[in-house]
JSON list of C-alpha atoms in Angstrom, two decimals:
[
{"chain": "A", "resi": 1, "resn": "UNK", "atom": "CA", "xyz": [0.00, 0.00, 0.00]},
{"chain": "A", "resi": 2, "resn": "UNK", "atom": "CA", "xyz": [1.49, 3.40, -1.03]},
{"chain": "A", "resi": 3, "resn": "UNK", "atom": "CA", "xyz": [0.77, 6.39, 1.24]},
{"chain": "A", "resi": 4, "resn": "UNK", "atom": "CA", "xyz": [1.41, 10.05, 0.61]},
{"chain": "A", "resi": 5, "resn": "UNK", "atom": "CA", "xyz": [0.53, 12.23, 3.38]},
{"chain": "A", "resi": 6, "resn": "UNK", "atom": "CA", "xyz": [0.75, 16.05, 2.25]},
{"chain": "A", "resi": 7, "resn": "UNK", "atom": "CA", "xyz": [-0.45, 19.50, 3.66]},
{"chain": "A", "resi": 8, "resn": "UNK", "atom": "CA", "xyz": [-1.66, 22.84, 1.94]},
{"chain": "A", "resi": 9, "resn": "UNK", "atom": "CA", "xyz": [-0.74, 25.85, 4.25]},
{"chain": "A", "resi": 10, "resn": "UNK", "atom": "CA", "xyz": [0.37, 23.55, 6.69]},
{"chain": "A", "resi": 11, "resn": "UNK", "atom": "CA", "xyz": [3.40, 21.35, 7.88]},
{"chain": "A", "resi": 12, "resn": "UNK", "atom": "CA", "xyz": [2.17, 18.21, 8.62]},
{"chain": "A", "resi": 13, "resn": "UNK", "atom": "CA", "xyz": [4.11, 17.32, 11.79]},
{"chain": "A", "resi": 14, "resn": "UNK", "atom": "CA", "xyz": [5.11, 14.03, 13.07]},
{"chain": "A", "resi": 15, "resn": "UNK", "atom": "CA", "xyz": [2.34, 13.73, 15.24]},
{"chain": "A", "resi": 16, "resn": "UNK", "atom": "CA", "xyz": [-0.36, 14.57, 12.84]},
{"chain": "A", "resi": 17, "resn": "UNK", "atom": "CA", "xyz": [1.09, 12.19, 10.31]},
{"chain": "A", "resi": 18, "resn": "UNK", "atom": "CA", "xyz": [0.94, 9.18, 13.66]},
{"chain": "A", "resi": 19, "resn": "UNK", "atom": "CA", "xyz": [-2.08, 10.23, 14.15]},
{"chain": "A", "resi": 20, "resn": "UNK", "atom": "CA", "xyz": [-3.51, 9.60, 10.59]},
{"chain": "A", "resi": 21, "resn": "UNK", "atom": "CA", "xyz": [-1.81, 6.22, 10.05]},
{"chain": "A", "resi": 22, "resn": "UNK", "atom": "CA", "xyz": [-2.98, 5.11, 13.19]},
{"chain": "A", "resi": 23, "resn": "UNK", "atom": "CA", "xyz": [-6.90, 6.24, 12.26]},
{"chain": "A", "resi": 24, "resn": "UNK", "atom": "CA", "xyz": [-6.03, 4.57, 8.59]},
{"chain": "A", "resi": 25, "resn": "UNK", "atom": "CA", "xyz": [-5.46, 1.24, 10.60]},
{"chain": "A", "resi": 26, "resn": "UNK", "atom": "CA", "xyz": [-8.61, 0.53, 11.40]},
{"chain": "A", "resi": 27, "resn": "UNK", "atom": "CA", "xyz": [-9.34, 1.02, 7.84]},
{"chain": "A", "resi": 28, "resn": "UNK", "atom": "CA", "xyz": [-7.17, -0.96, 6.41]},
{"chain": "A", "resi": 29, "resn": "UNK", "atom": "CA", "xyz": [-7.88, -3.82, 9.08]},
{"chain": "A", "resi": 30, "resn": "UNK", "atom": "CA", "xyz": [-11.63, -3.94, 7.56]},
{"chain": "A", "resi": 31, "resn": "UNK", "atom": "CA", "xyz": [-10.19, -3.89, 3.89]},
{"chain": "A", "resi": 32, "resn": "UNK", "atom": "CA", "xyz": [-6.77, -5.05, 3.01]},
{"chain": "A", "resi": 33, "resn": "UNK", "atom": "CA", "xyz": [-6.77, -4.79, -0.91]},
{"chain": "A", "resi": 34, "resn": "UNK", "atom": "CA", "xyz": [-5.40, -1.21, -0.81]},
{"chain": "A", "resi": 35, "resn": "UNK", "atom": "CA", "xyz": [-3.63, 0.00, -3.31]},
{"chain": "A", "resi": 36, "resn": "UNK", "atom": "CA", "xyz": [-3.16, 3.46, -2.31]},
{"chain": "A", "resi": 37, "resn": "UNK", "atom": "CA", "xyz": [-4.15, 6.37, -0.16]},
{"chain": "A", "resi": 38, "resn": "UNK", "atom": "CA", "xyz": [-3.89, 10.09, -0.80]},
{"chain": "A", "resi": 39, "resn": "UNK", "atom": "CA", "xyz": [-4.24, 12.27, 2.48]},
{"chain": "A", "resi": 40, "resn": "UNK", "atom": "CA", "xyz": [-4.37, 16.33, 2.27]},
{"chain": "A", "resi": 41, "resn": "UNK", "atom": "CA", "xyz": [-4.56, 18.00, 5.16]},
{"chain": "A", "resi": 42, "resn": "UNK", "atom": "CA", "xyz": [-5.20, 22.09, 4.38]},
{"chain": "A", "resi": 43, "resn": "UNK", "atom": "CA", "xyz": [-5.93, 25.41, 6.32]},
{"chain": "A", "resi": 44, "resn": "UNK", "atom": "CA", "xyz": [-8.33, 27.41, 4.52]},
{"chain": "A", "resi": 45, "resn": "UNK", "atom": "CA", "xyz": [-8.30, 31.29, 5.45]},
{"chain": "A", "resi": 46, "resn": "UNK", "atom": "CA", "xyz": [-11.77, 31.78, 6.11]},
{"chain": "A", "resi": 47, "resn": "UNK", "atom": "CA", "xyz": [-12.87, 34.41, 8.49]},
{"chain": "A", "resi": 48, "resn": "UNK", "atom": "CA", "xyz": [-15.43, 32.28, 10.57]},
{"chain": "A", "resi": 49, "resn": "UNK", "atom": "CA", "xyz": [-13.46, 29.71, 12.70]},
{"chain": "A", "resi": 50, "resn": "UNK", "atom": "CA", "xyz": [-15.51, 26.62, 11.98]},
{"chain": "A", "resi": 51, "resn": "UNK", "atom": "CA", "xyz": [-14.55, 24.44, 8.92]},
{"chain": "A", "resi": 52, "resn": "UNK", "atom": "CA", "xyz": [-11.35, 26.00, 8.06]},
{"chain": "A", "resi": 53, "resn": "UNK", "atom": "CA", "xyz": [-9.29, 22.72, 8.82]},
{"chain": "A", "resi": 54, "resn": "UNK", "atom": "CA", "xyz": [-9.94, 20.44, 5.90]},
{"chain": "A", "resi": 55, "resn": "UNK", "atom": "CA", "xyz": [-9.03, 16.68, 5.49]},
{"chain": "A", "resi": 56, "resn": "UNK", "atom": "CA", "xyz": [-9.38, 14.85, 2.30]},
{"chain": "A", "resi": 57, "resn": "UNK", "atom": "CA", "xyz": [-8.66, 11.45, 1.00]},
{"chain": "A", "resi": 58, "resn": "UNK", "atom": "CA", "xyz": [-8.81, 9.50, -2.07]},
{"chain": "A", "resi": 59, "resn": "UNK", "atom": "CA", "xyz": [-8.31, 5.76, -1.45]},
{"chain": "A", "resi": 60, "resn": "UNK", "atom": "CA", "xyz": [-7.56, 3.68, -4.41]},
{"chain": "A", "resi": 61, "resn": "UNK", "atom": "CA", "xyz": [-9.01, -0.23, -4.11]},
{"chain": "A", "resi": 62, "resn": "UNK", "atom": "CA", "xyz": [-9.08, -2.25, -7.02]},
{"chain": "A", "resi": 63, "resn": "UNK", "atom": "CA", "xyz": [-11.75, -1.09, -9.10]},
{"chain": "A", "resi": 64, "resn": "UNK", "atom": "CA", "xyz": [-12.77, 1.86, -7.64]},
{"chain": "A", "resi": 65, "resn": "UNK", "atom": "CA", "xyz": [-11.71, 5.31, -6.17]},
{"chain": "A", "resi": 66, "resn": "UNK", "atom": "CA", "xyz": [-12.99, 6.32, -3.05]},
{"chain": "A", "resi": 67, "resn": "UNK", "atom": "CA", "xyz": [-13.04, 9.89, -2.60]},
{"chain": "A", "resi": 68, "resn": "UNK", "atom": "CA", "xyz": [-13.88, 11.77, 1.59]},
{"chain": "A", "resi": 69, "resn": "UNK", "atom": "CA", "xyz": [-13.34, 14.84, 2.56]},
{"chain": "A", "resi": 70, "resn": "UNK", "atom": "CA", "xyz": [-13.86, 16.35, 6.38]},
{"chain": "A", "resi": 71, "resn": "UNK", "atom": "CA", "xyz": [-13.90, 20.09, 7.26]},
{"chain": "A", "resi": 72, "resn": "UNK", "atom": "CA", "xyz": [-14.04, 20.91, 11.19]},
{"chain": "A", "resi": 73, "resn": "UNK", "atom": "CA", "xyz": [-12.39, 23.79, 13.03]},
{"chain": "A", "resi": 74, "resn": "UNK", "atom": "CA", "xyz": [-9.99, 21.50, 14.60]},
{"chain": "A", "resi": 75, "resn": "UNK", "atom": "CA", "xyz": [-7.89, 18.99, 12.13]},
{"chain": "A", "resi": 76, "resn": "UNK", "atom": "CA", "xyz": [-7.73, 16.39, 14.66]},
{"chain": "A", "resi": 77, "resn": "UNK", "atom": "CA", "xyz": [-11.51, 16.34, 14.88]},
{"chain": "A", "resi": 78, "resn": "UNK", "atom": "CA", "xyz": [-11.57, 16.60, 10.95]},
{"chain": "A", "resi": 79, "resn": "UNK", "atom": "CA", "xyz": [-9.72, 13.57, 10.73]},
{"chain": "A", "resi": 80, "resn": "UNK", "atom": "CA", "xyz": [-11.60, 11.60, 12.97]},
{"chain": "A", "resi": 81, "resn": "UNK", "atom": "CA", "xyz": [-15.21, 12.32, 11.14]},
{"chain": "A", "resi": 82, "resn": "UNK", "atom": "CA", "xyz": [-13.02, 11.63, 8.05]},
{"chain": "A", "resi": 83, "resn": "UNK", "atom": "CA", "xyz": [-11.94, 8.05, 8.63]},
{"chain": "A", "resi": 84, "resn": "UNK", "atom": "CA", "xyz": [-15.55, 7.43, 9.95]},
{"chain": "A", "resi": 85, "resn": "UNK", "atom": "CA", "xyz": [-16.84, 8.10, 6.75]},
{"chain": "A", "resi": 86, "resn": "UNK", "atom": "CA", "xyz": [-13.99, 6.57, 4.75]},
{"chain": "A", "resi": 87, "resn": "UNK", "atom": "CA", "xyz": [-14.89, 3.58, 6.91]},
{"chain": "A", "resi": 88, "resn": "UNK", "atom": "CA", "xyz": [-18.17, 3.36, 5.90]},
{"chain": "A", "resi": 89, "resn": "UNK", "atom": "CA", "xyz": [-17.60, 4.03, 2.71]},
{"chain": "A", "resi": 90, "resn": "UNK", "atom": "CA", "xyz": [-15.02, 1.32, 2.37]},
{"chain": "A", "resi": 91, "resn": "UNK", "atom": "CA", "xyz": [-17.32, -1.37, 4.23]},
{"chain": "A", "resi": 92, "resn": "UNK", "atom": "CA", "xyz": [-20.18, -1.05, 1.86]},
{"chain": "A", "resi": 93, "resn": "UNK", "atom": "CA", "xyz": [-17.66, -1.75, -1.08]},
{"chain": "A", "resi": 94, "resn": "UNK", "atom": "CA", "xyz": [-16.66, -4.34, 0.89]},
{"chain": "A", "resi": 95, "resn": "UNK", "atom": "CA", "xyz": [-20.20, -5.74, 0.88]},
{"chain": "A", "resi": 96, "resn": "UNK", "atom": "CA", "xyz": [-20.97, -4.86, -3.07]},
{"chain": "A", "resi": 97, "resn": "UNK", "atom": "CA", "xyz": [-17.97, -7.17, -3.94]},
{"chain": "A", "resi": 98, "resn": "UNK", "atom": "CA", "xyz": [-18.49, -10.28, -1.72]},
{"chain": "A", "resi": 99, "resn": "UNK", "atom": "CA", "xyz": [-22.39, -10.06, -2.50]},
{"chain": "A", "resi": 100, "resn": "UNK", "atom": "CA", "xyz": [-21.85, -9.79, -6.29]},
{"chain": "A", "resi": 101, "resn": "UNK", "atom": "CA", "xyz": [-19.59, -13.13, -6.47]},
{"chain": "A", "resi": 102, "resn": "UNK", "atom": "CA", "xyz": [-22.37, -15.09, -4.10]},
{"chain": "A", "resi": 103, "resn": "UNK", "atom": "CA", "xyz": [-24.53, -13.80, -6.38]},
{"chain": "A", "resi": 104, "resn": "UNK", "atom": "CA", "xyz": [-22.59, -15.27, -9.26]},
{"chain": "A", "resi": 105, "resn": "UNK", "atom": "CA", "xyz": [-21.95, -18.64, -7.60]},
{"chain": "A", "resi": 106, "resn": "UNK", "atom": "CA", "xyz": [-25.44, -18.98, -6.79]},
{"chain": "A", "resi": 107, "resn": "UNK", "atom": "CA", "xyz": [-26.35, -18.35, -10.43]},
{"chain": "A", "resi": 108, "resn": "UNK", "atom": "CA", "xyz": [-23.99, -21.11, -11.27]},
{"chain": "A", "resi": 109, "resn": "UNK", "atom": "CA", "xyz": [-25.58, -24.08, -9.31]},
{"chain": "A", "resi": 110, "resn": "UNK", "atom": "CA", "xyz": [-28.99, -22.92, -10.28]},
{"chain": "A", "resi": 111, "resn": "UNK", "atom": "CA", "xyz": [-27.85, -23.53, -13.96]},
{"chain": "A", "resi": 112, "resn": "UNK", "atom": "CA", "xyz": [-26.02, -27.18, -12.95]},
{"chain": "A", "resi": 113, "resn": "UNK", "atom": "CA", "xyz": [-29.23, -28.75, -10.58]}
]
């Protein structure tokens, strides 16, 4: 699995890059046929303090992109309501894939019996 972790008008620290492969874990322990995941982190320069810390990732499975994005005033809360959602998201392709080959198998000893 390839990981880039990058930051727009911010320098992602070592902490804030521990913290994100830590959240990714429990990600990647649902789904292991990653290929690779793109994390940006930015600070937008809004004038209201909510939602100027932005997360974003695009995780690339086989077959499919999986785009999330997360704004909150704090990042660390933006990342956590990001990998909930990327969590989700990756469980229900999860799902679509082992349902459509049971699917297909079941199919197949319909046509044999």
């Amino acid at each position: 699995m390839n990981l880039t972790i990058s930051g727009h008008h911010l320098e992602v620290t070592p902490a804030l890059r521990e913290y994100v492969l830590t959240k990714l874990d429990r990600v990647t322990r649902h789904f292991d046929q990653v290929v690779d995941v793109n994390v940006l982190l930015t600070v937008e320069n809004k004038k209201e303090k909510e939602r100027r810390h932005c997360a974003e990732v695009t995780l690339h499975v086989k077959g499919r992109d999986i785009f999330v994005e997360q704004a909150s005033e704090d990042m660390y809360a933006a990342i956590d309501q990001l990998m909930d959602k990327l969590d989700r998201q990756v469980m229900r392709h999860k799902d679509r894939v082992q349902n459509h080959h049971h699917q297909a198998a079941k199919r197949l000893d319909a046509a044999a019996g």
